[in-house]
mmCIF file with all atom_site columns, C-alpha atoms in Angstrom:
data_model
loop_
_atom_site.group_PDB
_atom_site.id
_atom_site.type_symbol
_atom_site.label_atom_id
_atom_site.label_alt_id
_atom_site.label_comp_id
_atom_site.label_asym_id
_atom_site.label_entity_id
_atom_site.label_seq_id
_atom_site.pdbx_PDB_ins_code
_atom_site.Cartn_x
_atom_site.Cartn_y
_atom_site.Cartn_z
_atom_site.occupancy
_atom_site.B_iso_or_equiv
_atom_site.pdbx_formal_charge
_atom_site.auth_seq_id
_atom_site.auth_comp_id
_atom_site.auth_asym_id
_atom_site.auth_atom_id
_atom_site.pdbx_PDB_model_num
ATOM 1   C CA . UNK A 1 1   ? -7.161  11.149  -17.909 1.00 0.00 ? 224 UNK A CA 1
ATOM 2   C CA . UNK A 1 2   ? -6.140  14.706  -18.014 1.00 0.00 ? 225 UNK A CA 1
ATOM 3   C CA . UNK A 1 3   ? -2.141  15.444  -16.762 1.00 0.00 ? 226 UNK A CA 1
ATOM 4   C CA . UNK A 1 4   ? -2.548  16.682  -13.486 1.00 0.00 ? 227 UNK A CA 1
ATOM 5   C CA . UNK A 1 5   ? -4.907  13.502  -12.444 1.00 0.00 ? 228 UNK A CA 1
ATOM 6   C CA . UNK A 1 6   ? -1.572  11.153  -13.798 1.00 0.00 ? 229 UNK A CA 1
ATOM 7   C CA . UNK A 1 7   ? 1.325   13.706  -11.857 1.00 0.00 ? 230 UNK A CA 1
ATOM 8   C CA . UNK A 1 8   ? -1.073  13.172  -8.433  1.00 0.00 ? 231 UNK A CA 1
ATOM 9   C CA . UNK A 1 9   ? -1.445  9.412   -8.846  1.00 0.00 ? 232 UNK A CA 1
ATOM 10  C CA . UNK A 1 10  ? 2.198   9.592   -9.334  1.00 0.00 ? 233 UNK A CA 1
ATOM 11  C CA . UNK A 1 11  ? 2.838   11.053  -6.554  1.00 0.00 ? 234 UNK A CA 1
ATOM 12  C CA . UNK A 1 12  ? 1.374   8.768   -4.388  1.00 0.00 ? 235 UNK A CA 1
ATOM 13  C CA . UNK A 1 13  ? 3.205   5.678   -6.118  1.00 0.00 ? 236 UNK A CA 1
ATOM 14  C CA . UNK A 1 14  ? 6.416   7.558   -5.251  1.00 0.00 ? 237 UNK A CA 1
ATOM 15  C CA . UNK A 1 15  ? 5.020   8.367   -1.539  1.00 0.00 ? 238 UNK A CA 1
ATOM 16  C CA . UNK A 1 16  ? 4.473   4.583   -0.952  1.00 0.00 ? 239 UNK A CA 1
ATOM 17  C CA . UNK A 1 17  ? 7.513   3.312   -2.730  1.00 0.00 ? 240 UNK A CA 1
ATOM 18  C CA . UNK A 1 18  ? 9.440   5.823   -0.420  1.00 0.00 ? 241 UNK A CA 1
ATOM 19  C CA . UNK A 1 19  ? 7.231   3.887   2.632   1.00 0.00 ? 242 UNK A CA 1
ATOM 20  C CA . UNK A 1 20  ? 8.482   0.652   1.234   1.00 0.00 ? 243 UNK A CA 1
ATOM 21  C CA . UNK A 1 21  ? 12.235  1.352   0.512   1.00 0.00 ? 244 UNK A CA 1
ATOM 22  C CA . UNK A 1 22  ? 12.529  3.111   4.008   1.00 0.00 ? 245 UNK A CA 1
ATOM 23  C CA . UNK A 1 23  ? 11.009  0.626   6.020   1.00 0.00 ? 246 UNK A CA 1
ATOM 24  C CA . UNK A 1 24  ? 12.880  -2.434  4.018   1.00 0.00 ? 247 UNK A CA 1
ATOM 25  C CA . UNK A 1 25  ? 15.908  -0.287  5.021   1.00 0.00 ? 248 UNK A CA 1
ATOM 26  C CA . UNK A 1 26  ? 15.150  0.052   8.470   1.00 0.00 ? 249 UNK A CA 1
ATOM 27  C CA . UNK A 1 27  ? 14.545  -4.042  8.693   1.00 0.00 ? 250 UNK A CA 1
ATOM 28  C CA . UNK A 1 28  ? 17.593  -4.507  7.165   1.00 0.00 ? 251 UNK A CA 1
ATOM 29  C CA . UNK A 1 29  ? 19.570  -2.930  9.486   1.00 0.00 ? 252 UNK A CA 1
ATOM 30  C CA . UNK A 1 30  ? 18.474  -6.211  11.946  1.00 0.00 ? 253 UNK A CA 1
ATOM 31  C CA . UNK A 1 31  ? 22.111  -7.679  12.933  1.00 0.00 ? 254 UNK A CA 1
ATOM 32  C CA . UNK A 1 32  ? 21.044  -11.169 12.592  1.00 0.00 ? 255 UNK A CA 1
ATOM 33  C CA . UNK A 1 33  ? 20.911  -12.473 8.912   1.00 0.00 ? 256 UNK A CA 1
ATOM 34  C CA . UNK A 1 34  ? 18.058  -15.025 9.745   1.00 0.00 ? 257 UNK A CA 1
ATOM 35  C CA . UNK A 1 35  ? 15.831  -12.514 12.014  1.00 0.00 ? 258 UNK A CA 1
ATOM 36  C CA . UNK A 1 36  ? 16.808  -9.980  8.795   1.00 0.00 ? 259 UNK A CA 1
ATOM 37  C CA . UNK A 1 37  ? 15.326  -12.454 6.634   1.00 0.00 ? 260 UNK A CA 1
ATOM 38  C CA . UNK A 1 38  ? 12.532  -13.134 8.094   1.00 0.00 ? 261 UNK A CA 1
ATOM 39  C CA . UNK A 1 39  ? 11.678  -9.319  9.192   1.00 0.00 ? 262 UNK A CA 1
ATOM 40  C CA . UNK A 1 40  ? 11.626  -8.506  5.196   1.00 0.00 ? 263 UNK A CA 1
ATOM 41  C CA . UNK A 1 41  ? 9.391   -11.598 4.258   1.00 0.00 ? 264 UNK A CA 1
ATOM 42  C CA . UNK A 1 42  ? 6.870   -11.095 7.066   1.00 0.00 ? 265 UNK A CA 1
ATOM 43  C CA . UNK A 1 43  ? 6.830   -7.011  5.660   1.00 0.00 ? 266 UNK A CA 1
ATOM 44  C CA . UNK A 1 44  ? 6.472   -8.049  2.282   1.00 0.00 ? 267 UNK A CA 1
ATOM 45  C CA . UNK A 1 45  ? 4.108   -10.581 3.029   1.00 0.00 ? 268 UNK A CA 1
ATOM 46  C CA . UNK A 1 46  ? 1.748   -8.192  4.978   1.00 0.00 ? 269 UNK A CA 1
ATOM 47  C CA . UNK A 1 47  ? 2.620   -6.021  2.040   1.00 0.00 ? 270 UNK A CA 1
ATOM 48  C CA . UNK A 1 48  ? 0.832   -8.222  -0.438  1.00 0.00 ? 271 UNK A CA 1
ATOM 49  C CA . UNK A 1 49  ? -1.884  -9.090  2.215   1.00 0.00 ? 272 UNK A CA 1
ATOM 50  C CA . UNK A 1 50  ? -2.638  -5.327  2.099   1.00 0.00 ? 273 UNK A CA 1
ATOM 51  C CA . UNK A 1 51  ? -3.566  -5.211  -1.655  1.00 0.00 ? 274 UNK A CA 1
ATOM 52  C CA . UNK A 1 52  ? -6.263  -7.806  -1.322  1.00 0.00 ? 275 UNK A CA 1
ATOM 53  C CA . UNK A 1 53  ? -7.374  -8.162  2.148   1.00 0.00 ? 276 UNK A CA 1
ATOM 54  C CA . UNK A 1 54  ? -10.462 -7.292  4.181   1.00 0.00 ? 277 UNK A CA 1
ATOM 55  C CA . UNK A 1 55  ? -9.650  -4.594  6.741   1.00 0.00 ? 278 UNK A CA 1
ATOM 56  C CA . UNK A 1 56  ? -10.743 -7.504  9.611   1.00 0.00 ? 279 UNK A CA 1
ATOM 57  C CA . UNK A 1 57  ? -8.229  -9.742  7.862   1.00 0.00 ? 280 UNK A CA 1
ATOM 58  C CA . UNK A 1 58  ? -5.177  -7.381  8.067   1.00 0.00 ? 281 UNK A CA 1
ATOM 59  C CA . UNK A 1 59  ? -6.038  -6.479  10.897  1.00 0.00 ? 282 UNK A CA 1
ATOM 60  C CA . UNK A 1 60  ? -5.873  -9.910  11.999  1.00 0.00 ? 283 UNK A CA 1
ATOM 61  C CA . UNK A 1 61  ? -2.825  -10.628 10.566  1.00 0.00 ? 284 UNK A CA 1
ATOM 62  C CA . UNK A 1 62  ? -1.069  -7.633  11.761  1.00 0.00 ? 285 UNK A CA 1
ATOM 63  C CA . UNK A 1 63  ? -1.691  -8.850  15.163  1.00 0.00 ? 286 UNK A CA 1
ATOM 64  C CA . UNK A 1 64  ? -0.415  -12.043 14.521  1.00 0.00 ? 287 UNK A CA 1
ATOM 65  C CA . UNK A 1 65  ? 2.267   -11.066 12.995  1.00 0.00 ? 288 UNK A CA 1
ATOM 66  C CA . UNK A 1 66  ? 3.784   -7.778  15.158  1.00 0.00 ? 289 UNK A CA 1
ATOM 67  C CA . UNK A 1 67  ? 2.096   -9.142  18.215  1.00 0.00 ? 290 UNK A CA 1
ATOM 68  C CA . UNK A 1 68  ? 3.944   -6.253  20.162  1.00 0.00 ? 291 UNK A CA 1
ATOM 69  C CA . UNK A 1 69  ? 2.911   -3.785  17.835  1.00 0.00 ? 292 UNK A CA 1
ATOM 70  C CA . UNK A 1 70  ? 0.745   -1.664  20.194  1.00 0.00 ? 293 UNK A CA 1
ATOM 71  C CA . UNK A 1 71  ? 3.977   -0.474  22.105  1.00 0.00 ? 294 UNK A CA 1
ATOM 72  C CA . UNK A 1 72  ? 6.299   0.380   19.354  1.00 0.00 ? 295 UNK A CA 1
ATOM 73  C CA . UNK A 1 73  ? 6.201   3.614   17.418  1.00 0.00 ? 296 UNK A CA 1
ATOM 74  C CA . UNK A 1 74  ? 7.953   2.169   14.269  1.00 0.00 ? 297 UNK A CA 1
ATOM 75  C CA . UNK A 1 75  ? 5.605   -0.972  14.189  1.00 0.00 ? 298 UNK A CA 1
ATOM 76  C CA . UNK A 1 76  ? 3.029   1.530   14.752  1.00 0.00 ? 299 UNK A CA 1
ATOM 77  C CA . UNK A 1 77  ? 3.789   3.529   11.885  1.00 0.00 ? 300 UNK A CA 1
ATOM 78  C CA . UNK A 1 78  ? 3.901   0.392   9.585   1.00 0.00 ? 301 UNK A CA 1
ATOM 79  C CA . UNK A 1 79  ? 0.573   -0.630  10.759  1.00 0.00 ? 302 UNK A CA 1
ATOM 80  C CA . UNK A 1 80  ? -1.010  2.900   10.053  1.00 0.00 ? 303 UNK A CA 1
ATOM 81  C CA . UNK A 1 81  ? 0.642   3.006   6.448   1.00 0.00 ? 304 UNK A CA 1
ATOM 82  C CA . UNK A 1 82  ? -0.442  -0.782  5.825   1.00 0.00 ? 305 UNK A CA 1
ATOM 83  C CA . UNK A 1 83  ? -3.841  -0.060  6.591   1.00 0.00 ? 306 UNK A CA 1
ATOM 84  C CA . UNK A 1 84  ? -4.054  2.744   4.723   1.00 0.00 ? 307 UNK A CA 1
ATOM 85  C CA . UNK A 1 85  ? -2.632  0.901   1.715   1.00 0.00 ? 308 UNK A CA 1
ATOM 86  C CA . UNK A 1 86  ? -5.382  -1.823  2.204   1.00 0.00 ? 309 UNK A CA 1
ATOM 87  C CA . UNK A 1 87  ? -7.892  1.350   2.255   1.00 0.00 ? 310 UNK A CA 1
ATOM 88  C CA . UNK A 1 88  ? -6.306  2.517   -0.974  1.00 0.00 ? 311 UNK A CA 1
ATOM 89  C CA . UNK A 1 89  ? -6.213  -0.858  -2.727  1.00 0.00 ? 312 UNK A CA 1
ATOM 90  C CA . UNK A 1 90  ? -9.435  -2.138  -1.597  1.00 0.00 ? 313 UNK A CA 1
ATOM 91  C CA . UNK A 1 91  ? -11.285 1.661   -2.436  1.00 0.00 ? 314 UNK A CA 1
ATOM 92  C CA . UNK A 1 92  ? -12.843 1.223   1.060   1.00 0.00 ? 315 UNK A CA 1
ATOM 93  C CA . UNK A 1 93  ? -11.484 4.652   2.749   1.00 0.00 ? 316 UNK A CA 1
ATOM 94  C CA . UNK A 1 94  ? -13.761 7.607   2.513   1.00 0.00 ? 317 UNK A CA 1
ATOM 95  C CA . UNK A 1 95  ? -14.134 10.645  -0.442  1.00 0.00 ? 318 UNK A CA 1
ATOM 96  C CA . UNK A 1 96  ? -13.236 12.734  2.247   1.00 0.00 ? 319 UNK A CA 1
ATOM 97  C CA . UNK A 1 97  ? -9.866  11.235  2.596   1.00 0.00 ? 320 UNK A CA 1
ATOM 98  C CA . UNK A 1 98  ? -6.952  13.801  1.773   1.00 0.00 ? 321 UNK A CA 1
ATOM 99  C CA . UNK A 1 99  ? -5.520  11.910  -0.908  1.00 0.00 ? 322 UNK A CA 1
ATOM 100 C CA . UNK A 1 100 ? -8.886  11.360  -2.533  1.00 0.00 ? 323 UNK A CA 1
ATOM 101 C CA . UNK A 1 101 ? -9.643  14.942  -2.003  1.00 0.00 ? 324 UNK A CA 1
ATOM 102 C CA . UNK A 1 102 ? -6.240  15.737  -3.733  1.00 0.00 ? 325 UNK A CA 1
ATOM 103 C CA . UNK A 1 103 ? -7.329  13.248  -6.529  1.00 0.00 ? 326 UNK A CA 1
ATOM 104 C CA . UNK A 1 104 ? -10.485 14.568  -7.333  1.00 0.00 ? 327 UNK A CA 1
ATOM 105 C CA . UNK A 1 105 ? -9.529  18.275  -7.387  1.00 0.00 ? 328 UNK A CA 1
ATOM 106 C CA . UNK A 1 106 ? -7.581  17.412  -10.111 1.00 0.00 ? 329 UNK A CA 1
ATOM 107 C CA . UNK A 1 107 ? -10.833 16.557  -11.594 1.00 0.00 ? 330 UNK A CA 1
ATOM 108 C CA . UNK A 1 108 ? -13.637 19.001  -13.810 1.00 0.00 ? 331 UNK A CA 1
ATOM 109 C CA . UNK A 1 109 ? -16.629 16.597  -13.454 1.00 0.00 ? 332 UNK A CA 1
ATOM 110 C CA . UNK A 1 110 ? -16.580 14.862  -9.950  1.00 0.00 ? 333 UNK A CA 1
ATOM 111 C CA . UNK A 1 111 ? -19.581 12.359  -10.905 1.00 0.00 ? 334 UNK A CA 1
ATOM 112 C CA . UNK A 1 112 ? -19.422 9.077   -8.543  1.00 0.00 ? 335 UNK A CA 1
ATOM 113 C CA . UNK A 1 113 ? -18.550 7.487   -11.724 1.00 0.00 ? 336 UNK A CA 1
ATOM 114 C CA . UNK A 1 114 ? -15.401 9.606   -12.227 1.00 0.00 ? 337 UNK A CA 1
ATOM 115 C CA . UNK A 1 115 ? -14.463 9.465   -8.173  1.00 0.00 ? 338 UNK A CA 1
ATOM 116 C CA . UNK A 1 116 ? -14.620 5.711   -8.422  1.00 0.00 ? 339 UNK A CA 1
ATOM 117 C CA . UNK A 1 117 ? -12.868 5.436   -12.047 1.00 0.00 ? 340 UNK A CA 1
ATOM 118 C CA . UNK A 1 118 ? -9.932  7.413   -9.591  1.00 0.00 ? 341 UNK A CA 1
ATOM 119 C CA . UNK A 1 119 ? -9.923  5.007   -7.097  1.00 0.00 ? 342 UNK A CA 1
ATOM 120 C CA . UNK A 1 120 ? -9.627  2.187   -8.850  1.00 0.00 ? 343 UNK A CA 1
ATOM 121 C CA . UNK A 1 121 ? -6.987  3.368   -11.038 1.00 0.00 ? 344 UNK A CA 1
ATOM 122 C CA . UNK A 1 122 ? -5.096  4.383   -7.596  1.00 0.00 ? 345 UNK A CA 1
ATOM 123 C CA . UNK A 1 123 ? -5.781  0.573   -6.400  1.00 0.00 ? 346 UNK A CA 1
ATOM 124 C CA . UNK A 1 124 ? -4.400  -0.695  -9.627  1.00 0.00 ? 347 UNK A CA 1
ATOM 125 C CA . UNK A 1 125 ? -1.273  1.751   -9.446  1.00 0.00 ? 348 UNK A CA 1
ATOM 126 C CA . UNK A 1 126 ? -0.517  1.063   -5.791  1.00 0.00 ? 349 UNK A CA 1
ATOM 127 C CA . UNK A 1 127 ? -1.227  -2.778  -6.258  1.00 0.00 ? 350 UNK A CA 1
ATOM 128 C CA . UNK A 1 128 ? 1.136   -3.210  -9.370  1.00 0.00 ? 351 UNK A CA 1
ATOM 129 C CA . UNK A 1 129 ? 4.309   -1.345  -7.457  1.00 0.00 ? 352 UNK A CA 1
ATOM 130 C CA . UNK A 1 130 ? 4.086   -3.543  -4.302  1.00 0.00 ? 353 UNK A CA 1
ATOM 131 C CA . UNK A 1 131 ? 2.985   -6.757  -6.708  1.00 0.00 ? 354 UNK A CA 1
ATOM 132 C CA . UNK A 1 132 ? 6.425   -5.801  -8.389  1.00 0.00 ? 355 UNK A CA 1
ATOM 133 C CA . UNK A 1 133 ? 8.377   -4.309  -5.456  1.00 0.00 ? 356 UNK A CA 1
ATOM 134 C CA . UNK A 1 134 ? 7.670   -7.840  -3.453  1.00 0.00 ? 357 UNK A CA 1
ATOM 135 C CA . UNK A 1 135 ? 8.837   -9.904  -6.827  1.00 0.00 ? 358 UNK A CA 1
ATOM 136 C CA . UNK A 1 136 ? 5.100   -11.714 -6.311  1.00 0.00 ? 359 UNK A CA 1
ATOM 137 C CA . UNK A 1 137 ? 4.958   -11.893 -10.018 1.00 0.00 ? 360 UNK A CA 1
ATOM 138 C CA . UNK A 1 138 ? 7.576   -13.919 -10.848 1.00 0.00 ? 361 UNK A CA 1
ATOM 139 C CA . UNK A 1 139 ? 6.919   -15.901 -7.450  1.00 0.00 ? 362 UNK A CA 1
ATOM 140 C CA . UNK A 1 140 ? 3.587   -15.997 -8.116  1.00 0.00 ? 363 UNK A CA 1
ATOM 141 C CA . UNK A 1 141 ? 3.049   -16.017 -11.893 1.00 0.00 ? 364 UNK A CA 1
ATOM 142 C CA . UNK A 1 142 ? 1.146   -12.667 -11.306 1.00 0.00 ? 365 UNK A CA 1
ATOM 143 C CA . UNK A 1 143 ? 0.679   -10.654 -14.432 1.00 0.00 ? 366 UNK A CA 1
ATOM 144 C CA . UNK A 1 144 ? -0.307  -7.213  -13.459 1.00 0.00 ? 367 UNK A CA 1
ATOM 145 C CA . UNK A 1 145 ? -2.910  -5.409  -16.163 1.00 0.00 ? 368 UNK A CA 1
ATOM 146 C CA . UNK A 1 146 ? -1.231  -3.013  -18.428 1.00 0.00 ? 369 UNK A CA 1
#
């Protein structure tokens, strides 16, 4: 993997840690230690859903989850960037995707081999930070691949 592939795929861990540390931020500003509480586990649970999920599943959940989500822009905003993640982690979004295009200009052979040896080490990337940001792997005796 040449350098400027590894800086770009860095560069989107950072850009979703940043999502992650600002919204757990933002939740735990809630006033109420138990509504607090619960605001970060349903986040971090939806989190984790996002890594592994079918789109109809998150989707799913999402609504059952944020049930008011359709009339609040920061709700809104977590749904977008949760969906994305699942696109991301699942490699179900598009090659024409920005980030993907970013990815793959790094690249000097863009074979469908290469684009989905990309993705995949994206998924991997993105799922290991949340698997470690949410502390699923000592909850859940997850070992993420090295």
């Amino acid at each position: 993997m040449n350098t400027e592939l590894q800086v770009k795929i860095a560069l989107q861990k950072n850009k979703i840690e940043q999502f992650i540390n600002q919204m757990r931020q933002i939740l735990s500003n809630t006033p109420d230690e138990v509504e607090k509480e619960n605001r970060l586990e349903i986040f971090d649970t939806l989190l984790l859903l996002a890594t592994y999920a079918d789109p109809a599943e998150l989707e799913n959940e999402l609504k059952s989850s944020l049930p008011q989500y359709e009339n609040n822009s920061t709700i809104n905003y977590i749904c977008r960037k949760l969906r994305e993640i699942n696109g991301f982690c699942k490699c179900s979004l598009s090659d024409e995707h920005e980030v993907y295009q970013d990815l793959f200009s790094a690249l000097t052979h863009t074979s469908s081999r290469t684009k989905y040896s990309v993705r995949e080490l994206l998924s991997e990337t993105i799922s290991n930070l949340i698997i470690e940001t949410t502390n699923a792997a000592g909850i859940y005796q997850i070992s993420p691949p090295r």
